[in-house]
């Protein structure tokens, strides 16, 4: 458990070095404070201050850093950012409902855990396959059964591979300190939005105009 030496600021999105400032935990364990006072000399003739209590908690447990670029504070607890909780992008309107649920969940934790976000985005792909009527099974095979254009097929598989690496990979560094992890999660999100828009919007538009053309032809025959 540690605070990374650098991190991506959730306020402005830039990579910044850490500058740790101690904070006081609100729910203190009295025995921890007692131990600190008991084993540190100099308290016999004065009261314990809030600053003294704060020393009980190691900065790696709870602390504040501030961004060197925008100057705004970030609250850390047990090696992770707990405030602010920055969210990712919104799903396109055309994305199917169940796929959208996983997508939104991924966006809610994108800046807290890029790894978990990528896994959730992979589940969103599964739900898109469900919507397109592909039978359950291995996601690779399900994507191949969609008979998509080479471009959309590649988008699907790139998102699938990113999700697989998040779930099972041990090579790529998905830690919050690695800006590329966040970049991958953002890219996967953008790709799923793109393929959802193209598959469902274009299909809907094609069906509409195909139907309209048939109506016009029928009117011409009257």
GROMACS .gro file of C-alpha atoms in nm:
model
  222
    1UNK     CA    1   0.000   0.000   0.000
    2UNK     CA    2   0.161   0.327  -0.115
    3UNK     CA    3   0.092   0.660  -0.281
    4UNK     CA    4   0.247   0.659  -0.632
    5UNK     CA    5   0.524   0.909  -0.700
    6UNK     CA    6   0.322   1.042  -0.993
    7UNK     CA    7  -0.044   1.019  -1.092
    8UNK     CA    8  -0.299   1.161  -1.337
    9UNK     CA    9  -0.482   1.451  -1.177
   10UNK     CA   10  -0.859   1.380  -1.171
   11UNK     CA   11  -0.926   1.755  -1.187
   12UNK     CA   12  -0.731   1.859  -1.496
   13UNK     CA   13  -0.614   1.528  -1.644
   14UNK     CA   14  -0.241   1.608  -1.645
   15UNK     CA   15   0.028   1.381  -1.504
   16UNK     CA   16   0.175   1.531  -1.189
   17UNK     CA   17   0.423   1.443  -0.916
   18UNK     CA   18   0.298   1.381  -0.565
   19UNK     CA   19   0.338   1.623  -0.276
   20UNK     CA   20   0.196   1.457   0.034
   21UNK     CA   21   0.023   1.646   0.315
   22UNK     CA   22  -0.102   1.475   0.630
   23UNK     CA   23  -0.469   1.488   0.718
   24UNK     CA   24  -0.665   1.384   1.026
   25UNK     CA   25  -0.883   1.077   1.001
   26UNK     CA   26  -1.234   1.147   1.133
   27UNK     CA   27  -1.298   0.811   1.298
   28UNK     CA   28  -1.003   0.757   1.527
   29UNK     CA   29  -0.927   0.444   1.722
   30UNK     CA   30  -0.866   0.566   2.081
   31UNK     CA   31  -0.618   0.288   2.150
   32UNK     CA   32  -0.400   0.398   1.857
   33UNK     CA   33  -0.385   0.750   1.996
   34UNK     CA   34  -0.313   0.612   2.344
   35UNK     CA   35  -0.022   0.406   2.212
   36UNK     CA   36   0.124   0.705   2.031
   37UNK     CA   37   0.104   0.926   2.339
   38UNK     CA   38   0.231   0.655   2.575
   39UNK     CA   39   0.544   0.580   2.374
   40UNK     CA   40   0.634   0.936   2.280
   41UNK     CA   41   0.781   1.152   2.556
   42UNK     CA   42   0.680   1.509   2.629
   43UNK     CA   43   0.307   1.470   2.682
   44UNK     CA   44   0.306   1.466   3.062
   45UNK     CA   45   0.282   1.844   3.085
   46UNK     CA   46   0.048   1.927   2.796
   47UNK     CA   47  -0.268   1.817   2.617
   48UNK     CA   48  -0.262   1.610   2.301
   49UNK     CA   49  -0.338   1.832   1.998
   50UNK     CA   50  -0.505   1.748   1.668
   51UNK     CA   51  -0.163   1.766   1.503
   52UNK     CA   52  -0.040   1.500   1.744
   53UNK     CA   53  -0.334   1.276   1.658
   54UNK     CA   54  -0.269   1.318   1.287
   55UNK     CA   55   0.080   1.171   1.334
   56UNK     CA   56  -0.078   0.840   1.434
   57UNK     CA   57  -0.184   0.786   1.073
   58UNK     CA   58   0.080   0.711   0.816
   59UNK     CA   59   0.051   0.922   0.497
   60UNK     CA   60   0.020   0.598   0.300
   61UNK     CA   61  -0.307   0.535   0.487
   62UNK     CA   62  -0.477   0.870   0.436
   63UNK     CA   63  -0.334   1.193   0.295
   64UNK     CA   64  -0.387   1.482   0.056
   65UNK     CA   65  -0.178   1.561  -0.249
   66UNK     CA   66  -0.209   1.865  -0.471
   67UNK     CA   67  -0.159   1.888  -0.846
   68UNK     CA   68   0.147   2.085  -0.950
   69UNK     CA   69  -0.035   2.200  -1.264
   70UNK     CA   70  -0.382   2.312  -1.147
   71UNK     CA   71  -0.306   2.325  -0.773
   72UNK     CA   72  -0.623   2.141  -0.672
   73UNK     CA   73  -0.623   1.885  -0.388
   74UNK     CA   74  -0.675   1.510  -0.417
   75UNK     CA   75  -0.773   1.290  -0.121
   76UNK     CA   76  -0.610   0.945  -0.095
   77UNK     CA   77  -0.699   0.654   0.132
   78UNK     CA   78  -0.509   0.326   0.140
   79UNK     CA   79  -0.323   0.396  -0.183
   80UNK     CA   80  -0.624   0.500  -0.391
   81UNK     CA   81  -0.797   0.826  -0.483
   82UNK     CA   82  -1.127   0.868  -0.299
   83UNK     CA   83  -1.194   1.232  -0.400
   84UNK     CA   84  -1.271   1.373  -0.646
   85UNK     CA   85  -1.441   1.084  -0.823
   86UNK     CA   86  -1.411   1.190  -1.185
   87UNK     CA   87  -1.636   1.015  -1.435
   88UNK     CA   88  -1.565   0.920  -1.794
   89UNK     CA   89  -1.774   0.980  -2.106
   90UNK     CA   90  -2.146   0.934  -2.161
   91UNK     CA   91  -2.273   0.646  -2.374
   92UNK     CA   92  -2.422   0.721  -2.713
   93UNK     CA   93  -2.801   0.720  -2.710
   94UNK     CA   94  -2.815   0.426  -2.951
   95UNK     CA   95  -2.629   0.185  -2.722
   96UNK     CA   96  -2.857  -0.099  -2.601
   97UNK     CA   97  -2.987  -0.066  -2.245
   98UNK     CA   98  -2.803  -0.355  -2.079
   99UNK     CA   99  -2.478  -0.268  -2.257
  100UNK     CA  100  -2.526   0.092  -2.142
  101UNK     CA  101  -2.553  -0.019  -1.777
  102UNK     CA  102  -2.209  -0.182  -1.785
  103UNK     CA  103  -2.071   0.112  -1.984
  104UNK     CA  104  -2.195   0.366  -1.728
  105UNK     CA  105  -2.058   0.158  -1.440
  106UNK     CA  106  -1.720   0.152  -1.615
  107UNK     CA  107  -1.725   0.532  -1.655
  108UNK     CA  108  -1.805   0.581  -1.286
  109UNK     CA  109  -1.477   0.412  -1.184
  110UNK     CA  110  -1.262   0.492  -1.487
  111UNK     CA  111  -1.029   0.724  -1.295
  112UNK     CA  112  -1.024   0.507  -0.982
  113UNK     CA  113  -0.951   0.172  -1.149
  114UNK     CA  114  -0.879   0.165  -1.523
  115UNK     CA  115  -0.837  -0.213  -1.495
  116UNK     CA  116  -1.188  -0.269  -1.356
  117UNK     CA  117  -1.332  -0.024  -1.609
  118UNK     CA  118  -1.183  -0.220  -1.898
  119UNK     CA  119  -1.332  -0.545  -1.765
  120UNK     CA  120  -1.676  -0.382  -1.739
  121UNK     CA  121  -1.642  -0.250  -2.092
  122UNK     CA  122  -1.578  -0.604  -2.212
  123UNK     CA  123  -1.908  -0.704  -2.050
  124UNK     CA  124  -2.071  -0.419  -2.240
  125UNK     CA  125  -1.947  -0.581  -2.562
  126UNK     CA  126  -2.111  -0.907  -2.457
  127UNK     CA  127  -2.444  -0.728  -2.415
  128UNK     CA  128  -2.410  -0.569  -2.759
  129UNK     CA  129  -2.364  -0.919  -2.903
  130UNK     CA  130  -2.680  -1.025  -2.715
  131UNK     CA  131  -2.871  -0.736  -2.871
  132UNK     CA  132  -2.752  -0.841  -3.216
  133UNK     CA  133  -2.887  -1.192  -3.159
  134UNK     CA  134  -2.558  -1.383  -3.137
  135UNK     CA  135  -2.578  -1.700  -2.929
  136UNK     CA  136  -2.387  -1.724  -2.602
  137UNK     CA  137  -2.029  -1.850  -2.602
  138UNK     CA  138  -1.670  -1.736  -2.640
  139UNK     CA  139  -1.664  -1.362  -2.710
  140UNK     CA  140  -1.413  -1.401  -2.993
  141UNK     CA  141  -1.644  -1.645  -3.174
  142UNK     CA  142  -1.948  -1.429  -3.103
  143UNK     CA  143  -1.783  -1.128  -3.266
  144UNK     CA  144  -1.684  -1.334  -3.571
  145UNK     CA  145  -2.044  -1.446  -3.615
  146UNK     CA  146  -2.156  -1.085  -3.651
  147UNK     CA  147  -2.004  -1.069  -4.004
  148UNK     CA  148  -1.907  -0.706  -3.957
  149UNK     CA  149  -1.700  -0.487  -4.186
  150UNK     CA  150  -1.322  -0.523  -4.129
  151UNK     CA  151  -1.316  -0.186  -3.951
  152UNK     CA  152  -1.597  -0.264  -3.705
  153UNK     CA  153  -1.462  -0.615  -3.652
  154UNK     CA  154  -1.126  -0.463  -3.557
  155UNK     CA  155  -1.294  -0.220  -3.314
  156UNK     CA  156  -1.474  -0.508  -3.143
  157UNK     CA  157  -1.160  -0.716  -3.108
  158UNK     CA  158  -0.942  -0.430  -2.981
  159UNK     CA  159  -1.196  -0.365  -2.702
  160UNK     CA  160  -1.217  -0.738  -2.631
  161UNK     CA  161  -0.837  -0.767  -2.600
  162UNK     CA  162  -0.816  -0.464  -2.370
  163UNK     CA  163  -1.085  -0.618  -2.148
  164UNK     CA  164  -0.908  -0.955  -2.150
  165UNK     CA  165  -0.582  -0.792  -2.042
  166UNK     CA  166  -0.763  -0.616  -1.760
  167UNK     CA  167  -0.919  -0.940  -1.638
  168UNK     CA  168  -0.637  -1.188  -1.691
  169UNK     CA  169  -0.322  -1.006  -1.799
  170UNK     CA  170  -0.010  -0.989  -1.587
  171UNK     CA  171   0.215  -0.801  -1.831
  172UNK     CA  172   0.054  -0.459  -1.872
  173UNK     CA  173   0.068  -0.218  -1.578
  174UNK     CA  174  -0.292  -0.118  -1.503
  175UNK     CA  175  -0.205   0.082  -1.191
  176UNK     CA  176  -0.345   0.432  -1.150
  177UNK     CA  177   0.011   0.565  -1.165
  178UNK     CA  178   0.045   0.451  -1.528
  179UNK     CA  179  -0.116   0.711  -1.760
  180UNK     CA  180  -0.133   0.452  -2.040
  181UNK     CA  181  -0.380   0.246  -1.832
  182UNK     CA  182  -0.620   0.539  -1.827
  183UNK     CA  183  -0.555   0.598  -2.196
  184UNK     CA  184  -0.654   0.237  -2.275
  185UNK     CA  185  -0.975   0.264  -2.071
  186UNK     CA  186  -1.068   0.589  -2.246
  187UNK     CA  187  -0.990   0.442  -2.588
  188UNK     CA  188  -1.200   0.132  -2.522
  189UNK     CA  189  -1.489   0.354  -2.411
  190UNK     CA  190  -1.466   0.571  -2.723
  191UNK     CA  191  -1.447   0.264  -2.949
  192UNK     CA  192  -1.757   0.105  -2.793
  193UNK     CA  193  -1.945   0.432  -2.836
  194UNK     CA  194  -1.833   0.448  -3.198
  195UNK     CA  195  -1.930   0.093  -3.289
  196UNK     CA  196  -2.263   0.127  -3.106
  197UNK     CA  197  -2.346   0.442  -3.299
  198UNK     CA  198  -2.248   0.290  -3.632
  199UNK     CA  199  -2.414  -0.048  -3.584
  200UNK     CA  200  -2.742   0.065  -3.432
  201UNK     CA  201  -2.785   0.414  -3.582
  202UNK     CA  202  -2.684   0.321  -3.935
  203UNK     CA  203  -2.892   0.003  -3.923
  204UNK     CA  204  -3.195   0.197  -3.804
  205UNK     CA  205  -3.148   0.461  -4.075
  206UNK     CA  206  -3.103   0.196  -4.344
  207UNK     CA  207  -3.419   0.016  -4.238
  208UNK     CA  208  -3.611   0.344  -4.237
  209UNK     CA  209  -3.505   0.448  -4.586
  210UNK     CA  210  -3.535   0.098  -4.730
  211UNK     CA  211  -3.893   0.089  -4.602
  212UNK     CA  212  -3.959   0.439  -4.736
  213UNK     CA  213  -3.829   0.349  -5.082
  214UNK     CA  214  -4.055   0.044  -5.088
  215UNK     CA  215  -4.351   0.266  -4.994
  216UNK     CA  216  -4.270   0.508  -5.279
  217UNK     CA  217  -4.243   0.220  -5.526
  218UNK     CA  218  -4.579   0.082  -5.411
  219UNK     CA  219  -4.738   0.426  -5.454
  220UNK     CA  220  -4.601   0.442  -5.809
  221UNK     CA  221  -4.771   0.118  -5.898
  222UNK     CA  222  -5.115   0.249  -5.803
   0.00000   0.00000   0.00000
